Coordinates of C-alpha atoms and ligand atoms in Angstrom, one line a residue:
M289 CA -35.5 -12.5 -7.1
E290 CA -35.0 -13.8 -3.6
D291 CA -32.4 -16.0 -1.8
S292 CA -31.5 -16.7 1.7
A293 CA -28.6 -18.0 3.9
D294 CA -27.6 -18.1 7.6
V295 CA -24.9 -15.6 6.9
V296 CA -24.4 -13.1 4.1
V297 CA -20.8 -11.8 3.5
I298 CA -20.5 -8.6 1.3
G299 CA -17.1 -8.6 -0.5
F300 CA -14.9 -11.5 -1.4
G301 CA -11.4 -10.4 -0.7
A302 CA -9.1 -11.5 2.1
A303 CA -11.4 -10.5 4.9
G304 CA -14.6 -11.8 3.3
A305 CA -12.9 -15.2 2.4
C306 CA -11.7 -15.6 6.0
A307 CA -15.1 -14.7 7.5
T308 CA -16.8 -17.1 5.1
I309 CA -14.4 -20.0 5.9
E310 CA -15.0 -19.6 9.6
A311 CA -18.8 -19.2 9.5
A312 CA -19.2 -22.1 7.0
G313 CA -16.8 -24.2 9.1
A314 CA -19.0 -23.7 12.1
G315 CA -21.9 -25.1 10.2
A316 CA -23.7 -22.0 8.8
S317 CA -24.9 -21.8 5.3
V318 CA -23.0 -18.8 3.8
V319 CA -23.5 -16.7 0.7
V320 CA -20.6 -14.4 -0.2
L321 CA -21.5 -11.6 -2.7
D322 CA -19.0 -9.7 -4.8
R323 CA -19.7 -6.8 -7.1
F324 CA -16.9 -8.1 -9.4
A325 CA -15.5 -11.6 -9.7
G326 CA -13.9 -11.5 -6.2
G327 CA -10.3 -11.1 -5.2
G328 CA -10.4 -7.3 -4.7
A329 CA -7.2 -5.5 -3.7
T330 CA -6.1 -8.8 -2.0
A331 CA -5.5 -10.5 -5.4
L332 CA -3.5 -7.6 -6.7
S333 CA -1.5 -7.3 -3.5
G334 CA 2.1 -8.4 -2.7
G335 CA 0.6 -11.2 -0.6
V336 CA 2.8 -10.2 2.4
V337 CA 1.3 -11.1 5.8
Y338 CA 2.8 -9.5 8.9
A339 CA 3.2 -12.3 11.4
G340 CA 5.6 -13.2 14.3
G341 CA 6.1 -14.4 17.8
G342 CA 7.8 -17.6 16.5
T343 CA 6.1 -18.6 13.3
R344 CA 7.3 -21.9 11.8
Q345 CA 9.1 -20.0 9.1
Q346 CA 10.9 -17.7 11.6
V347 CA 12.0 -20.8 13.6
E348 CA 13.3 -22.6 10.5
A349 CA 15.2 -19.4 9.5
G350 CA 16.8 -19.2 12.9
V351 CA 15.1 -16.0 13.8
A352 CA 14.4 -15.2 17.4
D353 CA 11.0 -13.6 18.0
T354 CA 8.4 -13.6 20.8
P355 CA 4.8 -12.3 21.0
E356 CA 6.2 -9.7 23.5
A357 CA 8.8 -8.4 21.1
M358 CA 6.2 -8.2 18.3
F359 CA 3.8 -6.4 20.7
A360 CA 6.6 -4.0 21.8
Y361 CA 7.3 -3.0 18.2
L362 CA 3.8 -2.9 16.9
K363 CA 2.7 -0.7 19.8
H364 CA 4.8 2.1 18.1
E365 CA 2.9 1.6 14.8
V366 CA -0.6 0.7 16.0
R367 CA -0.7 3.2 18.8
D368 CA -4.4 3.5 19.9
A369 CA -6.0 2.1 16.7
V370 CA -7.1 -0.9 18.8
S371 CA -6.9 -1.5 22.6
E372 CA -3.7 -3.0 24.1
A373 CA -5.7 -6.2 24.9
T374 CA -6.6 -6.6 21.2
L375 CA -3.1 -5.9 20.0
R376 CA -1.8 -8.4 22.5
R377 CA -4.2 -11.0 21.3
F378 CA -3.2 -10.3 17.7
C379 CA 0.5 -10.9 18.6
E380 CA -0.1 -13.9 20.8
D381 CA -2.2 -15.6 18.1
S382 CA 0.0 -14.5 15.2
A383 CA 2.0 -17.7 14.7
K384 CA -1.2 -19.7 14.9
M385 CA -2.8 -17.4 12.4
L386 CA -0.1 -18.1 9.9
A387 CA -0.4 -21.8 10.5
W388 CA -4.1 -21.5 9.9
L389 CA -3.4 -19.8 6.5
E390 CA -1.1 -22.7 5.7
D391 CA -3.9 -25.1 6.6
Q392 CA -6.1 -23.3 4.0
G393 CA -3.3 -23.9 1.4
V394 CA -1.5 -20.6 1.4
P395 CA 2.3 -21.4 1.0
F396 CA 5.0 -19.5 2.9
S397 CA 8.7 -20.0 3.2
S398 CA 11.6 -19.4 5.5
A399 CA 14.0 -18.1 2.8
L400 CA 15.3 -15.0 4.7
C401 CA 16.1 -11.8 2.7
P402 CA 19.6 -10.5 3.6
F403 CA 19.0 -6.9 2.6
K404 CA 16.5 -4.1 3.3
T405 CA 13.8 -3.8 0.7
S406 CA 10.2 -2.8 0.1
Y407 CA 9.5 -6.2 -1.4
P408 CA 11.9 -9.1 -1.8
T409 CA 12.9 -10.8 -5.1
D410 CA 11.6 -14.2 -5.9
D411 CA 14.5 -15.7 -4.0
Y412 CA 13.3 -14.6 -0.6
Y413 CA 10.0 -14.8 1.4
L414 CA 10.8 -13.7 4.9
Y415 CA 12.0 -10.1 5.5
Q416 CA 11.9 -7.1 7.8
S417 CA 8.9 -5.4 6.3
G418 CA 8.4 -2.5 8.7
S419 CA 10.4 0.1 10.6
E420 CA 11.7 -2.4 13.1
D421 CA 15.3 -1.1 12.9
A422 CA 14.1 2.3 14.1
W423 CA 13.1 0.6 17.4
S424 CA 16.0 -1.8 17.7
D425 CA 13.8 -4.8 16.9
P426 CA 15.6 -7.0 14.3
A427 CA 12.9 -9.7 13.9
P428 CA 11.8 -10.1 10.2
R429 CA 8.0 -10.6 10.2
G430 CA 7.0 -9.9 6.6
H431 CA 5.9 -13.4 5.4
R432 CA 5.5 -13.1 1.6
T433 CA 3.2 -15.8 0.1
R434 CA 5.5 -18.2 -1.8
A435 CA 4.8 -17.4 -5.5
K436 CA 6.5 -15.7 -8.3
G437 CA 5.9 -12.0 -9.0
T438 CA 3.4 -10.2 -6.8
S439 CA 2.1 -13.0 -4.6
G440 CA -1.4 -11.8 -3.8
K441 CA -2.9 -13.7 -6.6
V442 CA -1.8 -17.0 -5.1
F443 CA -2.7 -15.8 -1.6
F444 CA -6.3 -15.1 -2.7
A445 CA -6.6 -18.1 -5.0
R446 CA -5.8 -20.5 -2.1
L447 CA -8.3 -18.7 0.2
A448 CA -10.9 -18.9 -2.6
E449 CA -10.4 -22.6 -3.0
A450 CA -10.7 -23.1 0.8
T451 CA -14.0 -21.0 0.7
R452 CA -15.4 -23.4 -1.9
R453 CA -14.3 -26.4 0.0
A454 CA -16.1 -25.1 3.1
G455 CA -19.3 -25.3 1.1
A456 CA -20.1 -21.5 0.8
R457 CA -21.9 -20.2 -2.2
I458 CA -20.2 -17.4 -4.1
M459 CA -22.4 -14.9 -6.0
S460 CA -20.1 -12.9 -8.3
Q461 CA -21.2 -9.8 -10.3
T462 CA -23.7 -9.0 -7.4
R463 CA -23.5 -5.6 -5.8
A464 CA -24.9 -5.0 -2.3
V465 CA -26.8 -1.7 -2.5
E466 CA -28.8 -1.6 0.8
L467 CA -29.0 -3.4 4.1
I468 CA -32.5 -4.6 5.2
T469 CA -33.3 -4.2 8.9
A470 CA -36.2 -5.4 11.1
D471 CA -36.6 -4.3 14.7
G472 CA -33.2 -2.6 14.6
R473 CA -31.4 -5.8 13.5
V474 CA -29.8 -6.3 10.1
T475 CA -31.7 -9.2 8.4
G476 CA -30.6 -9.1 4.8
V477 CA -29.1 -7.3 1.8
R478 CA -30.7 -5.7 -1.2
C479 CA -28.5 -6.3 -4.3
R480 CA -28.3 -5.8 -8.0
T481 CA -27.1 -8.9 -9.8
L482 CA -26.1 -9.9 -13.3
T483 CA -26.8 -13.3 -15.0
G484 CA -26.1 -14.8 -18.4
L485 CA -24.3 -12.9 -21.1
P486 CA -24.2 -9.5 -19.2
Q487 CA -22.6 -11.3 -16.3
A488 CA -19.9 -12.8 -18.6
L489 CA -19.3 -9.4 -20.3
H490 CA -19.0 -7.7 -16.9
R491 CA -16.6 -10.3 -15.7
T492 CA -14.4 -10.0 -18.8
L493 CA -14.3 -6.2 -18.6
T494 CA -13.5 -6.0 -14.9
R495 CA -10.9 -8.8 -15.0
A496 CA -9.2 -7.1 -17.9
G497 CA -9.5 -3.7 -16.2
A498 CA -8.1 -4.5 -12.7
K499 CA -4.4 -4.2 -13.4
P500 CA -4.7 -1.3 -15.9
W501 CA -6.8 0.6 -13.4
L502 CA -3.8 0.5 -11.0
Y503 CA -0.9 0.8 -13.4
Y504 CA -2.5 2.6 -16.5
P505 CA -5.6 4.4 -15.2
P506 CA -6.8 5.9 -18.5
L507 CA -7.5 2.3 -19.9
G508 CA -8.6 0.8 -16.6
K509 CA -11.1 3.6 -16.0
R510 CA -12.6 3.1 -19.4
L511 CA -13.1 -0.6 -18.9
F512 CA -14.7 -0.1 -15.5
A513 CA -17.0 2.7 -16.9
L514 CA -18.3 0.2 -19.5
A515 CA -18.8 -2.4 -16.7
A516 CA -20.7 0.2 -14.7
W517 CA -23.0 0.7 -17.7
V518 CA -23.6 -3.0 -17.9
E519 CA -24.6 -3.0 -14.2
R520 CA -27.0 -0.1 -14.7
R521 CA -28.5 -1.6 -17.9
F522 CA -28.8 -5.3 -17.0
G523 CA -28.6 -5.4 -13.2
R524 CA -31.7 -7.2 -11.7
P525 CA -32.9 -6.7 -8.1
L526 CA -32.1 -9.5 -5.7
V527 CA -32.9 -9.8 -2.0
V528 CA -30.8 -12.1 0.1
T529 CA -32.2 -12.8 3.6
A530 CA -29.6 -13.4 6.3
R531 CA -31.0 -15.5 9.2
Q532 CA -28.0 -14.9 11.5
G533 CA -26.2 -11.9 10.3
V534 CA -24.3 -9.9 7.6
V535 CA -20.6 -9.2 7.4
I536 CA -19.3 -6.2 5.5
S537 CA -15.9 -6.8 4.0
A538 CA -16.1 -4.7 0.9
G539 CA -12.7 -2.9 1.1
G540 CA -11.9 0.7 1.7
F541 CA -12.6 4.0 -0.1
V542 CA -9.4 5.0 -1.9
A543 CA -11.3 4.9 -5.3
N544 CA -13.8 7.4 -4.0
R545 CA -12.1 10.7 -4.8
A546 CA -14.9 12.7 -3.1
M547 CA -14.5 10.8 0.2
V548 CA -10.7 11.1 0.1
H549 CA -11.1 14.8 -0.7
E550 CA -13.4 15.2 2.3
H551 CA -11.5 13.2 4.9
A552 CA -7.8 13.4 3.8
P553 CA -7.4 16.4 1.4
A554 CA -3.6 16.3 1.7
Y555 CA -3.5 13.0 -0.2
R556 CA -5.3 14.2 -3.3
G557 CA -3.6 13.4 -6.5
A558 CA -1.7 10.4 -5.2
L559 CA -2.2 6.9 -6.8
A560 CA -5.2 5.0 -5.5
L561 CA -3.9 1.6 -4.5
G562 CA -6.9 -0.7 -4.7
T563 CA -9.7 -1.5 -7.1
P564 CA -12.9 0.5 -8.2
G565 CA -14.6 -1.7 -5.5
D566 CA -12.8 0.5 -2.9
D567 CA -15.5 3.2 -3.4
G568 CA -16.5 3.3 0.2
G569 CA -19.8 1.6 -0.6
G570 CA -19.4 -1.0 2.2
I571 CA -18.6 1.7 4.8
R572 CA -21.7 3.7 3.7
L573 CA -24.0 0.6 3.9
G574 CA -22.9 0.3 7.6
V575 CA -23.4 4.0 8.3
A576 CA -26.9 3.9 6.8
A577 CA -27.7 1.1 9.2
G578 CA -26.6 3.2 12.2
G579 CA -22.9 2.4 12.3
K580 CA -20.2 4.9 13.2
V581 CA -16.9 5.5 11.4
A582 CA -13.4 6.5 12.6
R583 CA -9.9 7.2 11.3
L584 CA -11.2 8.1 7.8
D585 CA -8.4 10.7 7.7
K586 CA -5.7 8.0 8.0
I587 CA -4.1 7.2 4.7
S588 CA -1.0 5.1 4.1
A589 CA 1.2 6.9 1.4
W590 CA 4.0 4.7 0.2
R591 CA 7.3 6.5 -0.5
F592 CA 9.8 3.6 -0.7
V593 CA 13.5 4.5 -1.5
T594 CA 14.6 0.8 -1.3
P595 CA 15.6 -1.2 -3.2
P596 CA 18.5 -0.7 -3.7
S597 CA 19.2 -0.8 0.0
A598 CA 22.2 1.6 -0.2
L599 CA 19.8 4.5 -0.7
Q600 CA 18.8 4.3 3.0
R601 CA 22.2 5.7 3.8
G602 CA 21.1 9.0 2.2
V603 CA 19.4 11.9 3.9
L604 CA 15.9 13.4 3.3
V605 CA 15.7 17.1 2.8
D606 CA 12.8 19.5 2.3
A607 CA 12.4 22.4 -0.2
D608 CA 14.6 24.6 2.0
G609 CA 17.4 22.0 2.1
R610 CA 16.6 21.1 5.8
R611 CA 17.1 17.5 6.8
F612 CA 14.1 15.7 8.2
G613 CA 12.9 12.2 9.0
D614 CA 14.6 8.8 9.1
V615 CA 15.1 7.2 5.7
T616 CA 15.6 3.8 7.2
R617 CA 11.9 3.7 8.3
Y618 CA 9.1 2.1 6.4
G619 CA 8.0 3.8 3.2
A620 CA 4.6 4.8 4.6
A621 CA 6.3 6.5 7.6
I622 CA 8.5 8.4 5.1
G623 CA 5.4 9.2 3.1
D624 CA 3.7 10.7 6.2
E625 CA 6.7 12.9 6.9
I626 CA 6.7 14.1 3.3
V627 CA 3.0 14.9 3.2
A628 CA 3.4 16.8 6.5
R629 CA 6.0 19.0 4.6
G630 CA 3.5 19.9 1.8
G631 CA 4.4 16.8 -0.2
R632 CA 7.9 18.0 -1.4
A633 CA 11.1 16.2 -0.5
W634 CA 14.5 15.1 -2.0
L635 CA 16.9 12.4 -1.1
L636 CA 20.6 13.6 -0.9
I637 CA 23.2 10.9 -1.6
D638 CA 26.9 11.0 -2.2
D639 CA 29.1 9.3 -4.8
D640 CA 29.7 6.2 -2.8
I641 CA 26.0 5.6 -2.1
L642 CA 25.2 6.1 -5.8
R643 CA 27.9 3.6 -6.9
V644 CA 26.9 0.9 -4.4
A645 CA 23.1 1.4 -5.2
R646 CA 23.8 1.0 -8.9
A647 CA 25.7 -2.2 -8.2
Q648 CA 22.8 -3.6 -6.1
V649 CA 20.1 -3.2 -8.8
R650 CA 20.6 -6.6 -10.4
T651 CA 20.4 -8.7 -7.2
Q652 CA 17.9 -6.7 -5.2
T653 CA 15.1 -5.7 -7.5
A654 CA 12.0 -7.7 -8.5
P655 CA 10.9 -7.1 -12.1
F656 CA 8.0 -4.8 -11.1
Q657 CA 10.4 -2.6 -9.1
R658 CA 12.6 -1.9 -12.1
W659 CA 10.7 1.2 -13.3
Q660 CA 10.9 2.8 -9.8
V661 CA 14.6 2.0 -9.6
R662 CA 15.2 3.5 -13.1
Y663 CA 13.5 6.6 -11.8
L664 CA 15.5 6.8 -8.6
L665 CA 18.9 6.2 -10.2
N666 CA 18.4 8.0 -13.5
R667 CA 15.4 10.1 -14.4
G668 CA 14.6 11.4 -11.0
L669 CA 18.1 12.4 -10.1
V670 CA 20.4 15.4 -10.6
T671 CA 24.2 15.4 -9.9
A672 CA 26.8 18.1 -9.4
P673 CA 30.3 18.4 -7.9
T674 CA 29.2 20.4 -4.8
V675 CA 26.1 20.4 -2.6
G676 CA 25.4 24.0 -3.5
E677 CA 25.4 23.3 -7.2
V678 CA 23.2 20.2 -7.0
A679 CA 20.7 22.1 -4.8
A680 CA 20.6 24.9 -7.4
K681 CA 20.0 22.3 -10.1
A682 CA 17.1 20.7 -8.1
G683 CA 15.8 24.2 -7.3
I684 CA 15.9 23.8 -3.5
G685 CA 17.8 25.4 -0.6
T686 CA 21.3 24.1 0.1
P687 CA 21.5 21.2 2.5
Q688 CA 24.5 20.5 4.7
P689 CA 27.3 18.5 2.9
F690 CA 28.1 15.0 3.9
G691 CA 30.2 12.1 2.4
T692 CA 32.2 12.4 -0.8
P693 CA 31.4 14.4 -4.0
P694 CA 29.9 14.5 -6.5
Y695 CA 26.4 14.7 -4.9
S696 CA 23.0 13.8 -6.2
L697 CA 19.5 14.8 -5.2
I698 CA 16.6 12.5 -6.0
N699 CA 13.1 14.1 -6.2
V700 CA 10.9 11.9 -3.9
S701 CA 8.0 14.4 -3.7
V702 CA 4.4 13.0 -3.6
R703 CA 3.9 14.2 -7.2
A704 CA 7.5 13.4 -8.3
G705 CA 6.4 12.3 -11.7
F706 CA 6.0 9.4 -14.1
G707 CA 7.6 6.2 -13.0
Y708 CA 7.5 7.1 -9.3
P709 CA 3.9 7.3 -8.3
C710 CA 2.9 7.6 -4.6
P711 CA 0.4 4.8 -3.9
T712 CA -2.1 5.3 -1.2
L713 CA -4.4 3.1 0.8
T714 CA -7.2 4.1 3.2
L715 CA -7.0 2.7 6.7
G716 CA -10.2 3.8 8.5
G717 CA -13.7 2.5 8.4
L718 CA -16.7 1.3 10.5
V719 CA -16.1 1.1 14.3
V720 CA -16.5 -2.4 15.6
D721 CA -16.6 -4.1 18.9
E722 CA -13.0 -5.5 19.2
E723 CA -14.1 -8.7 20.9
T724 CA -16.7 -9.7 18.3
G725 CA -16.3 -7.5 15.2
Q726 CA -19.9 -6.4 15.4
V727 CA -20.5 -2.9 14.1
Q728 CA -21.0 -0.9 17.3
G729 CA -24.7 -0.4 18.0
V730 CA -26.0 -2.4 15.0
P731 CA -27.1 -5.9 16.0
G732 CA -26.7 -8.5 13.2
L733 CA -24.0 -6.5 11.4
Y734 CA -20.3 -7.2 11.4
A735 CA -17.4 -5.6 9.6
A736 CA -13.8 -6.7 8.7
G737 CA -10.8 -5.8 6.6
R738 CA -10.5 -2.3 5.2
S739 CA -14.2 -1.6 5.7
A740 CA -13.6 -1.5 9.4
V741 CA -11.2 0.1 11.9
G742 CA -8.5 -2.5 12.7
V743 CA -4.9 -3.1 13.8
C744 CA -3.5 -1.2 10.8
S745 CA -5.9 1.8 11.0
E746 CA -3.3 4.2 12.5
S747 CA -0.3 3.3 10.4
Y748 CA 0.5 0.5 7.9
V749 CA 3.7 -1.5 7.5
S750 CA 3.9 -4.2 4.8
G751 CA 1.7 -7.1 5.6
L752 CA -0.3 -5.5 8.4
S753 CA -3.4 -5.0 6.3
L754 CA -3.7 -8.6 5.1
A755 CA -2.8 -9.8 8.6
D756 CA -5.6 -7.6 10.0
C757 CA -8.0 -8.9 7.2
V758 CA -7.4 -12.4 8.4
F759 CA -7.6 -11.5 12.1
S760 CA -10.8 -9.4 11.7
G761 CA -12.4 -11.6 9.0
R762 CA -12.0 -14.8 11.1
R763 CA -13.3 -13.0 14.2
A764 CA -16.4 -11.8 12.3
G765 CA -17.1 -15.2 10.8
Q766 CA -16.8 -17.0 14.2
Q767 CA -18.9 -14.4 16.1
V768 CA -21.7 -14.0 13.7
V769 CA -22.5 -17.7 14.1
K770 CA -21.7 -17.8 17.8
E771 CA -23.9 -14.8 18.7
A772 CA -26.8 -16.3 16.7
G773 CA -26.5 -19.3 19.0
C774 CA -25.7 -22.0 16.5
Ligands
LIG936 C1 -0.8 -3.5 -5.4 C2 -1.1 -3.7 -3.9 C3 -0.2 -4.3 -3.1 C4 -0.5 -4.5 -1.8 N1 0.3 -5.3 -1.0 C5 0.0 -5.6 0.3 C6 0.7 -6.6 1.0 O1 1.6 -7.2 0.5 N2 0.4 -6.8 2.3 C7 -0.7 -6.2 2.9 O2 -0.9 -6.4 4.0 N3 -1.4 -5.3 2.2 C8 -1.2 -5.1 0.9 N4 -2.0 -4.2 0.1 C9 -3.2 -3.8 0.8 C10 -4.2 -4.9 0.9 O3 -4.1 -5.7 -0.3 C11 -5.6 -4.5 1.1 O4 -5.7 -3.5 2.1 C12 -6.5 -5.7 1.5 O5 -6.3 -6.7 0.5 C13 -7.9 -5.3 1.7 O6 -8.6 -6.5 1.8 P1 -10.2 -6.5 2.0 O7 -10.7 -7.9 2.2 O8 -10.6 -5.5 3.1 O9 -10.8 -5.9 0.6 P2 -10.6 -6.4 -0.9 O10 -9.6 -7.4 -1.0 O11 -10.5 -5.2 -1.7 O12 -12.0 -7.1 -1.1 C14 -13.2 -6.3 -1.1 C15 -14.2 -6.9 -2.1 O13 -15.4 -6.3 -2.0 C16 -16.0 -6.1 -3.2 N5 -17.1 -5.1 -3.1 C17 -16.9 -3.8 -2.9 N6 -18.1 -3.2 -2.8 C18 -19.1 -4.1 -2.9 C19 -20.5 -4.1 -2.9 N7 -21.2 -3.0 -2.7 N8 -21.1 -5.3 -3.0 C20 -20.4 -6.5 -3.2 N9 -19.1 -6.5 -3.3 C21 -18.4 -5.4 -3.1 C22 -14.9 -5.8 -4.1 O14 -15.2 -6.1 -5.5 C23 -13.8 -6.7 -3.6 O15 -13.6 -7.9 -4.3 C24 -1.7 -4.0 -1.2 C25 -2.6 -3.4 -2.1 C26 -2.4 -3.3 -3.4 C27 -3.4 -2.7 -4.3

């Protein structure tokens, strides 16, 4: 089978949708392919977008923020993942980017969260989502999509509707397996596609499997193994010619254990936060066409101790009882510190912190956080009248005492156990030209989102991946059309 379009986009998550909307909006005919039904990690996500510099929601909430303040904070997180000029542009355009998302139908809100949390309850949608306090930067920039539960579903659904309105064709159950090149330029994509009953079966299996794959892997893996069999048995070859260019937006590689093992062995055994589509396939397509990769060793490991917010008054200690780190920082910064100590850590709290934390549970936790909170305040914790006794119970060296007895130690190690997994996300990918999003050295090929190196590729704070997907996806969609001279 053969097909053609001006632009072919591989992967229909946040980055792919944004690239498609821009390219189609500029008049190109666009086909967007997805191995599954689309949505990817984006649809499972919390739908938090890191934005600032004076968004409409910040202004309505009475929050003071400027692009300069946002740049000053993000410089600490982003470091040299992108150039200063790119980061500056990201910050200067941030409020406009959020307004663009609203224009596509994504709803946000100015309801400001009054407490520190890893994800606000359904009462709040604007919150301090990073380590801003560690750098004396009070501005809340986490803009959670306004929707109940985990908001990524609505975030993606609105982008998907906008993609359809823009006139793009979406080919689901179609897996890109190879890029076609002519005279050193990428000119198309070789795929395997499903139609008819096998397509419907594959769609049902992968839709049903997405959440279990994340939250109950034994079931999720079985459903996806069946789907992979359907692909092998019924997949038909399809060639889609791209007259202007190809965009790779096929997610990261956290589902590819061999790649994680090779590039970031310290993170083995942590929970893969994504979908089976995050198998590094998109990155490998770019490499086979001559692209380079960077920062594949950068992984975001989430070790949140809030909610409840009182826990950030505790102190982190290692297996020898030595204090380390700053528990008020973002969960991934804490995760990095723990991984650097061999993956083992405890949170020491006193009686007052425990009492206040228990009282905060009802008002500060979203339903999906209850398991984690139960772990932190019950199953994962040992208590004793003295610091020496509690350390002996936990099997670690004795930390310095603080506060009022009795004391508790919470095991926050990477492999702490059931109910408190350590989710991980890959941050590196194909190296792109920061002005255009073109994969360096490969004409006709662009990359965006977690298939590419971007703003969040050094370290992630909540919302920075989706914000980068929008930023890099739009850039790729605009440039693929512009460079082709349309
Ligand atoms: C539970 C959870 C919560 C999160 N919360 C947040 C949050 O609130 N804010 C934030 O910024 N980040 C969050 N993240 C991270 C964020 O969701 C992802 O980093 C981001 O969505 C990646 O977007 P993407 O467009 O690069 O890839 P995806 O959204 O994963 O889309 C990639 C698509 O490519 C398809 N694909 C893969 N290979 C192929 C192929 N060979 N051919 C065709 N199609 C292919 C996949 O099926 C998939 O649909 C969260 C992640 C998870 C899992």
